[in-house]
Short mmCIF file of C-alpha atoms in Angstrom, two decimals:
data_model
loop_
_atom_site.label_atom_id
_atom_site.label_comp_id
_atom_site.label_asym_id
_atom_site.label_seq_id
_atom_site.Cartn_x
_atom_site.Cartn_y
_atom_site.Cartn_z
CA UNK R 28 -17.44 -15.07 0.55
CA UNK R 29 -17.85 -12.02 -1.75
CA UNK R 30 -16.50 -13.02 -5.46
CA UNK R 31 -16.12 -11.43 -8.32
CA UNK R 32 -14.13 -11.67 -11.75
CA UNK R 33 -11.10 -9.36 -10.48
CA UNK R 34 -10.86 -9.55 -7.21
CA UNK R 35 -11.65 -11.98 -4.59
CA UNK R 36 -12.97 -10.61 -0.47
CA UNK R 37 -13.28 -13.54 1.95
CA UNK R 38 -13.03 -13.81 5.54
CA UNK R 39 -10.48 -17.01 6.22
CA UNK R 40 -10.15 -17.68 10.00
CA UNK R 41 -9.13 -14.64 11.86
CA UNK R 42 -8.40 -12.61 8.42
CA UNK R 43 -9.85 -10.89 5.94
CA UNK R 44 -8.56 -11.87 2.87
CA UNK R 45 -8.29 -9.67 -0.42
CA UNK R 46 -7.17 -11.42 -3.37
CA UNK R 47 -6.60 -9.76 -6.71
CA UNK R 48 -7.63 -12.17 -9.48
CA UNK R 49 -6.46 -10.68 -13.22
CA UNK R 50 -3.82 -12.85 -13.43
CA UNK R 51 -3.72 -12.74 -17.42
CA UNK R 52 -3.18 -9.05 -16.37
CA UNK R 53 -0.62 -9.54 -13.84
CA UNK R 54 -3.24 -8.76 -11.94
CA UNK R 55 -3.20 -5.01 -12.63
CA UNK R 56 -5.83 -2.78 -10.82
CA UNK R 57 -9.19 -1.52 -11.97
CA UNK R 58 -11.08 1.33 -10.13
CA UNK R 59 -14.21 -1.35 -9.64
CA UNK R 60 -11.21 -3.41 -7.91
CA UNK R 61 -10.57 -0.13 -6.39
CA UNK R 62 -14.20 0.18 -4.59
CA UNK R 63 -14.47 -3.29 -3.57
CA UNK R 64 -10.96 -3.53 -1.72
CA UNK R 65 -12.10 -0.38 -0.37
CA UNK R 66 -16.03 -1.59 0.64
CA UNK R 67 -14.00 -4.51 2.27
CA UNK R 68 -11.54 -2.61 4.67
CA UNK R 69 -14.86 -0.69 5.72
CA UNK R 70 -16.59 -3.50 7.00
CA UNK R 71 -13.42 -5.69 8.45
CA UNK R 72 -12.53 -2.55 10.36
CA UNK R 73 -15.88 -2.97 12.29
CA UNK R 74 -15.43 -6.92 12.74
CA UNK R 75 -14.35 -8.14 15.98
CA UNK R 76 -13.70 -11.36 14.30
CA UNK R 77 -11.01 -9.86 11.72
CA UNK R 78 -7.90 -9.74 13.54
CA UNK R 79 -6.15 -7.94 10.80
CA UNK R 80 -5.86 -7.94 6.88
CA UNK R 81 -3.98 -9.85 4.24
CA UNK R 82 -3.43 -8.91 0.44
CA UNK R 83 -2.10 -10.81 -2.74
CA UNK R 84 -2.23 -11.63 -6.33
CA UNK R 85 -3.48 -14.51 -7.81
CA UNK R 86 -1.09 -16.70 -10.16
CA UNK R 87 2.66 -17.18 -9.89
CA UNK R 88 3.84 -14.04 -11.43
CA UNK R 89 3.09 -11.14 -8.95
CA UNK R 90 0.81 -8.87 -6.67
CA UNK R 91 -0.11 -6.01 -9.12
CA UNK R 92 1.93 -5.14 -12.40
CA UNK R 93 -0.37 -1.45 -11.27
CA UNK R 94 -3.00 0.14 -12.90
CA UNK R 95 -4.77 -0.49 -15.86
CA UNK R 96 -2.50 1.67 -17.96
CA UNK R 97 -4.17 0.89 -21.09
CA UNK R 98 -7.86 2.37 -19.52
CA UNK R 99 -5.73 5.38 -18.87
CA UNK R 100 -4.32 5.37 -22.54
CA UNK R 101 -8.19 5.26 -23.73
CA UNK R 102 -9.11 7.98 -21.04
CA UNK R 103 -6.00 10.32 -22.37
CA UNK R 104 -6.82 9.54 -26.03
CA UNK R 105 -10.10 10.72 -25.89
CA UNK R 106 -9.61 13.50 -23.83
CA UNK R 107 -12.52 12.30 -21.05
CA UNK R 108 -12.16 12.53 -17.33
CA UNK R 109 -12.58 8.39 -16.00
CA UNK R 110 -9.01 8.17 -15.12
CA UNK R 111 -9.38 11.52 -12.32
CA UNK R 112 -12.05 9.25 -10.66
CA UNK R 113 -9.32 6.31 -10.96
CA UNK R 114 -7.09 8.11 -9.03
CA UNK R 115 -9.44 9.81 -6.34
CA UNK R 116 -10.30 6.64 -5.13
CA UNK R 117 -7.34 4.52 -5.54
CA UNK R 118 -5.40 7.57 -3.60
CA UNK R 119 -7.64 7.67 -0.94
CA UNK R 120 -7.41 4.27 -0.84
CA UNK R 121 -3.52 4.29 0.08
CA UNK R 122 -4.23 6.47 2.49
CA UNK R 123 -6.55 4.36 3.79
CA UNK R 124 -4.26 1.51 3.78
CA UNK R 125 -1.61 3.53 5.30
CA UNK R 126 -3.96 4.29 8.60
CA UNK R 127 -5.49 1.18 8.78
CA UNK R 128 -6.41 0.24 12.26
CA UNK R 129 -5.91 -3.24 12.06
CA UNK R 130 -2.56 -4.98 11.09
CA UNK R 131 -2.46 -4.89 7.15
CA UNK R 132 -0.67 -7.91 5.74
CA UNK R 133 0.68 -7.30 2.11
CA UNK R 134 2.51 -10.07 0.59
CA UNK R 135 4.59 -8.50 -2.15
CA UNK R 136 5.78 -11.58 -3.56
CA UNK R 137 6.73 -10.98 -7.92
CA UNK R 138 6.29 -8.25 -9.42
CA UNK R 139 4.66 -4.80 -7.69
CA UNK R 140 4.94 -1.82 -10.03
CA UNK R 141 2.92 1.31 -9.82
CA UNK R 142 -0.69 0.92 -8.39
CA UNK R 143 0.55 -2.67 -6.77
CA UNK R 144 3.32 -0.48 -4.65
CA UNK R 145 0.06 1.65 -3.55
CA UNK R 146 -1.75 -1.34 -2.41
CA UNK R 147 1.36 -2.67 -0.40
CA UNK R 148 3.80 -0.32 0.64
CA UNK R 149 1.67 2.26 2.69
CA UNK R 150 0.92 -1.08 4.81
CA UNK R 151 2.11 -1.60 8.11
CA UNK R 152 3.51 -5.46 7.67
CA UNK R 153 5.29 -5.96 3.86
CA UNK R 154 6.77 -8.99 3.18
CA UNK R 155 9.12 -9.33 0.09
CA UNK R 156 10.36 -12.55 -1.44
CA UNK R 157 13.33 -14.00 -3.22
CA UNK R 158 10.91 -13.18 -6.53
CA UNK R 159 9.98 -9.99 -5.83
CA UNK R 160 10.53 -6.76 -8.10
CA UNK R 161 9.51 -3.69 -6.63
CA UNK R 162 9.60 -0.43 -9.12
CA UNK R 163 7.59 2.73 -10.12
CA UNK R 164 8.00 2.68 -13.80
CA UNK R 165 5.93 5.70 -14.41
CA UNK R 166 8.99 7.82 -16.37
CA UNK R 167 9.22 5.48 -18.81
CA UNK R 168 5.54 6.02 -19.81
CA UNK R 169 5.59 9.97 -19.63
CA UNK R 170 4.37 9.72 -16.07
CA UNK R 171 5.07 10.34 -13.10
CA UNK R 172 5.15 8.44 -9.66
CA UNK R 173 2.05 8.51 -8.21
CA UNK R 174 -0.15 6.23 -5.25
CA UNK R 175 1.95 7.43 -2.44
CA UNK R 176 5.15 6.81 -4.24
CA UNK R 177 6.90 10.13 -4.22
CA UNK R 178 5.94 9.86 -0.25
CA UNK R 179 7.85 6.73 0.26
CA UNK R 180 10.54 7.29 -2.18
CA UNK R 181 11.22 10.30 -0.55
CA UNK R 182 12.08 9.26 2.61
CA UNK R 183 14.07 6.29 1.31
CA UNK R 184 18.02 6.93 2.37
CA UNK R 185 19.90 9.23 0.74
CA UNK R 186 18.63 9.94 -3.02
CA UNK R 187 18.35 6.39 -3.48
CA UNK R 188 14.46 7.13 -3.88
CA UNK R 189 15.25 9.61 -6.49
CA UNK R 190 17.29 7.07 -8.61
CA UNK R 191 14.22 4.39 -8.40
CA UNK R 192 11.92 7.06 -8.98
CA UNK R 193 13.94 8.51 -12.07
CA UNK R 194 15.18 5.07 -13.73
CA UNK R 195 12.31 3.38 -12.85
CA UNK R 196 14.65 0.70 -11.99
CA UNK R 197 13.14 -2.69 -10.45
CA UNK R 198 14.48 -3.56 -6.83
CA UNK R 199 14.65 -6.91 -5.40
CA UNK R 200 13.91 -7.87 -1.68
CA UNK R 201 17.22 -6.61 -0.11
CA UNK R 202 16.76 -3.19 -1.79
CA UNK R 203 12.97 -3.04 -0.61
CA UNK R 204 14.15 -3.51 2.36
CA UNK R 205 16.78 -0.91 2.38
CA UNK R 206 14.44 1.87 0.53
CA UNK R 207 11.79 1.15 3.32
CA UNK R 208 9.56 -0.42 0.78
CA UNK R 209 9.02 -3.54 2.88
CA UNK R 210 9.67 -5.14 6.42
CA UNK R 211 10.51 -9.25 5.99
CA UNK R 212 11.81 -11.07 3.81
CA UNK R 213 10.45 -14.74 3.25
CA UNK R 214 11.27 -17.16 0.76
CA UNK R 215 8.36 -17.82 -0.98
CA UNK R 216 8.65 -21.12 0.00
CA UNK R 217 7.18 -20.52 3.79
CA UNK R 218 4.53 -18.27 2.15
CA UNK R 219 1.66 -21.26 2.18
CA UNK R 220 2.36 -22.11 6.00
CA UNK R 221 2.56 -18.48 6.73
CA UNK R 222 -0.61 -18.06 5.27
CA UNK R 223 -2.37 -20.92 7.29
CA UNK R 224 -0.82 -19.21 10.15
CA UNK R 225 -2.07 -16.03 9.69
CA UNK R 226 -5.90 -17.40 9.01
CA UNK R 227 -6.15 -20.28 11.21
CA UNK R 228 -3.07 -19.87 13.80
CA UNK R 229 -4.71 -20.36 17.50
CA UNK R 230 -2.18 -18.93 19.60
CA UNK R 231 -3.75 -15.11 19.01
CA UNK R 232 -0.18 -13.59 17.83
CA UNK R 233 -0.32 -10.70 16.36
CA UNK R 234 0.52 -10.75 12.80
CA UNK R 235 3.65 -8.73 12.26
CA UNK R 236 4.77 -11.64 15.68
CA UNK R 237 3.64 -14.43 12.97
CA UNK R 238 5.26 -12.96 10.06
CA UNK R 239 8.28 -12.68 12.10
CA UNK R 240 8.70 -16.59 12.84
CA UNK R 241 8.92 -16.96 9.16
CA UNK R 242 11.09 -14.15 8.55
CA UNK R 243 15.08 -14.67 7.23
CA UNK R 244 17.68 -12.27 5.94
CA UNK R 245 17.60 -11.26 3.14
CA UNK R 246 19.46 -13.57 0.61
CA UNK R 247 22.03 -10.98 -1.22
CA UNK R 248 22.68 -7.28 -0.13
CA UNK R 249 21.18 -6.13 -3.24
CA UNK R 250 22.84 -3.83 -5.32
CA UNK R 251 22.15 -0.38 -3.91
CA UNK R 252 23.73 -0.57 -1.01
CA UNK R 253 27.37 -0.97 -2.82
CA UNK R 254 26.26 1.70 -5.40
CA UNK R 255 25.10 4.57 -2.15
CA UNK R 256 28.22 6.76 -2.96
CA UNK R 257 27.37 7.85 -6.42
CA UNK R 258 23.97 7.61 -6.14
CA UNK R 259 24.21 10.08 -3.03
CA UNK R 260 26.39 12.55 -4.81
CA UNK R 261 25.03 12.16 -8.25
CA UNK R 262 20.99 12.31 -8.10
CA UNK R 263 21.50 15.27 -4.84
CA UNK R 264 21.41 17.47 -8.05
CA UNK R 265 18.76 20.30 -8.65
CA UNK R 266 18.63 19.77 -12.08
CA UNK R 267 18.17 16.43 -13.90
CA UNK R 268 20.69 17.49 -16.48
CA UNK R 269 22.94 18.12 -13.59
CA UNK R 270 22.19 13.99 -12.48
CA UNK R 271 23.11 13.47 -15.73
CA UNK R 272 26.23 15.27 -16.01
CA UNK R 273 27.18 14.15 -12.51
CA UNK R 274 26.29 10.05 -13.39
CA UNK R 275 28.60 10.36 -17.01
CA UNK R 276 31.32 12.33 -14.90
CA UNK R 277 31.80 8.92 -12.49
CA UNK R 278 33.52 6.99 -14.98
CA UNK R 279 31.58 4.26 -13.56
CA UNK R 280 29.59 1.45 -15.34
CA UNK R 281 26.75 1.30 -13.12
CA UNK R 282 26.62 5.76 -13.23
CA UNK R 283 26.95 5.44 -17.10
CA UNK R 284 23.86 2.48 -17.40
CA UNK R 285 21.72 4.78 -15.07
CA UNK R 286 22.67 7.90 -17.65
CA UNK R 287 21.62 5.86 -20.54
CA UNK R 288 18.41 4.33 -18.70
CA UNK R 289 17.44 8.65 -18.10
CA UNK R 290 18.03 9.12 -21.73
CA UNK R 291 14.94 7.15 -22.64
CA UNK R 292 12.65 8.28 -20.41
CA UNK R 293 10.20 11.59 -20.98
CA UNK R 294 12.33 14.41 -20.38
CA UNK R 295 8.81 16.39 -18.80
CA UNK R 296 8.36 13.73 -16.94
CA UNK R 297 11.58 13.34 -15.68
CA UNK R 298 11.81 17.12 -14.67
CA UNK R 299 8.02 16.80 -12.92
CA UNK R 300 9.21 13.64 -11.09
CA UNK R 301 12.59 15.42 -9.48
CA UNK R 302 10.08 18.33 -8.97
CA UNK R 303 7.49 16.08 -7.23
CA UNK R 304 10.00 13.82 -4.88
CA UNK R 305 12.04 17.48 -3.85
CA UNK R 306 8.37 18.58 -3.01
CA UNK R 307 7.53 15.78 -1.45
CA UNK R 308 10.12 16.14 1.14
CA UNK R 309 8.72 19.04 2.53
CA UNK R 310 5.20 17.98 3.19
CA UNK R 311 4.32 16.51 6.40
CA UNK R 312 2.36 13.36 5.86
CA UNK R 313 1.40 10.74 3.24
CA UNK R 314 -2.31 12.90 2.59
CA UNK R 315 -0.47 16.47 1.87
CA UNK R 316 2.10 14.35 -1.07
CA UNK R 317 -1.30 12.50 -2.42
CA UNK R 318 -3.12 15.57 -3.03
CA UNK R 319 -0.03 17.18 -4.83
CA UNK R 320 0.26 13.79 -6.80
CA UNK R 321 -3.56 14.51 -7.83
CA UNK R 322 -2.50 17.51 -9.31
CA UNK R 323 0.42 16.09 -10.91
CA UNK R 324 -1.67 13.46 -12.47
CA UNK R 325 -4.26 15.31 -13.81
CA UNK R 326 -2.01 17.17 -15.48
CA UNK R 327 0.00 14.26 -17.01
CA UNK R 328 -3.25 13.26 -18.16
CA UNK R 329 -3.47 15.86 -20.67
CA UNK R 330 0.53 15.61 -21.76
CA UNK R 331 1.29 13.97 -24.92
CA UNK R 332 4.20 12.04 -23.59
CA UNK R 333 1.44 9.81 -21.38
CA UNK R 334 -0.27 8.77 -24.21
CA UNK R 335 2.85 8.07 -26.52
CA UNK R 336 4.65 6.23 -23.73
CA UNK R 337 1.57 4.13 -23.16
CA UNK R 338 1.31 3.34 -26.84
CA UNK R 339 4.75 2.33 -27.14
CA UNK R 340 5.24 0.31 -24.09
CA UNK R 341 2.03 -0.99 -24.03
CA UNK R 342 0.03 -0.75 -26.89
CA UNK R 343 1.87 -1.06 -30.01
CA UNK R 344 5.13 -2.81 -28.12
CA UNK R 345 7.95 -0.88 -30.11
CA UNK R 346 9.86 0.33 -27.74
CA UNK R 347 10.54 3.91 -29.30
CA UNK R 348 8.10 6.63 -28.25
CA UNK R 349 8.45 10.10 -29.55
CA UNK R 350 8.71 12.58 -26.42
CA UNK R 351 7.22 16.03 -26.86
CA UNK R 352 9.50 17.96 -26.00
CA UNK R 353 12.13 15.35 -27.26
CA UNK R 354 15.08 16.50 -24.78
CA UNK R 355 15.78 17.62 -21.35
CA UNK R 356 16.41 21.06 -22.38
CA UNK R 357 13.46 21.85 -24.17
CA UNK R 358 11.25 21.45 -21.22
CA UNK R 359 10.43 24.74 -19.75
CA UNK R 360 10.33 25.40 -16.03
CA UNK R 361 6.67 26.79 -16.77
CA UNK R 362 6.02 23.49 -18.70
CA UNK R 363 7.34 21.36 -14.65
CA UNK R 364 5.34 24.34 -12.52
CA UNK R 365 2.19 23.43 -14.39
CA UNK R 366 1.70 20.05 -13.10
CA UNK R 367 1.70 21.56 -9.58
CA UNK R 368 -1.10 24.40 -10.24
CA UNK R 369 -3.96 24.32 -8.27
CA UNK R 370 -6.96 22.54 -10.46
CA UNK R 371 -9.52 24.97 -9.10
CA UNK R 372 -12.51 24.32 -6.77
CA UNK R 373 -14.08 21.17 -5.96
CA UNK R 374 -11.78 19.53 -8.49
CA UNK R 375 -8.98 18.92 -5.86
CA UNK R 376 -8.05 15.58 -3.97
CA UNK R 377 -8.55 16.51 -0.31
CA UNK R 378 -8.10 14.94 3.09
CA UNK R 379 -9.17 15.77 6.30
#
């Protein structure tokens, strides 16, 4: 066994085991965290004895709140480059998650925001819980979706993606499983005999087979499902003024709560998120949306709005950061094009 302070690598029976261990921090993801899940996957993908992979948070509360937001705050603040290496890796990480050979076992049990959507949605067998909360937050700190996310969100039905991805909103298991953000649900419960099934089962199932025997409907149809109609017709917009004028023009509770929920994110990076999900759409694979997400990172990175969110979500805790531009109609469509612009030679995120 291979043990550090944030994250734990083992080999338990017939699976390798990854275990993120900041659970103080919800455990939320470090780039050193980064490299080591990564080292791992490297060698268990040559191990005849690995059967296939499982990943999940240490504590009661969650898999991965998502990155270490206040490293990126730092990073932003002082205008240095750490964060861009962040991201290169942790990208090419989902993407390495996403083709992993071997089944790749994500148990996405609490809360998975961000980074912790990165290291479990791309995977090939997701299991949600009656605990989990599934979001990308990222608007409501002047960023925007990134690990994957506008890839999967993209290709959830409908524009349901492009409410999550706007609002931020936090999805339970029925909704994960609707969005295509996970496969089974099992009460968390089962999760302890699942696991001993998984590691030390002796029948030679495969996993998703395993996970299956444990597997239930879901408990509720969540609340998306009931709310497709508007969501359909009002987020299908161009413009997110035009989502905003469509959600007020409902009459509905739910349309008006979304409205208000847009009003207090960062106008840019509402307009780069709408920008970055419609782009999305278009390109063919998980790689082609994580190199665009690259660029819109690295531009967010220089922003004011990522730094101000941070500090007022995060840092300082009042709840009432100062967007720059402070409305909707003062972003420019040069200010959205900009996080799309090519960052010039060998600065790029590329795949094969």
């Amino acid at each position: 066994m291979i043990q550090d302070d944030t994250v734990v690598i083992e080999t338990q029976g017939r699976a390798g085991v990854v275990t993120l261990n900041r659970p103080k921090a919800l455990n939320a993801l470090t780039h050193p965290m980064v490299l080591r899940i990564a080292e791992a996957l490297t060698a268990w993908e040559q191990d005849p004895a690995v059967d296939h992979v499982m990943i999940r948070g240490a504590g009661e509360r969650g898999l991965c709140a998502g990155g270490d937001i206040r490293a990126i705050h730092a990073d932003a603040k002082a205008g240095t480059t750490g964060s861009l290496d962040f991201w290169r890796d942790e990208y090419r990480l989902n993407a390495r998650i996403a083709r992993y050979p071997k089944p790749y076992v994500a148990f996405m049990d609490g809360i998975v925001m961000g980074g912790g959507v990165g290291l479990s949605a791309h995977g090939s067998v997701r299991i949600v819980t009656e605990r989990s909360r599934v979001a990308m937050p990222e608007t409501g700190i002047g960023f925007v979706p990134d690990v994957g996310g506008t890839y999967l969100l993209s290709r959830a039905p409908g524009e349901l993606g492009t409410h999550l991805a706007l609002t931020g909103t936090a999805v339970g298991a029925a909704d994960a499983l609707l969005c295509g953000l996970a496969d089974h649900y099992v009460p968390s419960d089962f999760l302890p005999e699942l696991v001993r099934d998984l590691t030390e089962g002796t029948d030679g199932a495969p996993a998703d087979k395993v996970v299956a025997r444990y597997a239930l409907p879901a408990p509720s149809s969540g609340e998306l499902a009931a709310d497709r109609e508007w969501i359909d017709r009002c987020y299908a917009a161009d413009t997110v003024e035009e989502i905003h004028s469509r959600l007020l023009g409902t009459g509905l509770p739910a349309a008006r709560e979304a409205s208000q929920t847009l009003h207090a994110k960062s106008p840019t990076a509402l307009k780069a998120t709408l920008a970055a999900l419609r782009r999305a759409r278009a390109l063919d694979s998980l790689e082609r949306v994580l190199e665009q997400e690259y660029r819109v990172s690295s531009a967010a990175l220089s922003v004011p709005d990522l730094v101000e969110g941070i500090r007022a979500q995060v840092i300082d805790k009042d709840r009432r950061p100062r967007w720059s531009p402070a409305s909707l109609v003062q972003v420019r469509p040069a200010s959205v094009e900009r996080f799309f612009a090519p960052l010039g030679e060998g600065r790029e995120l590329t795949f094969p």
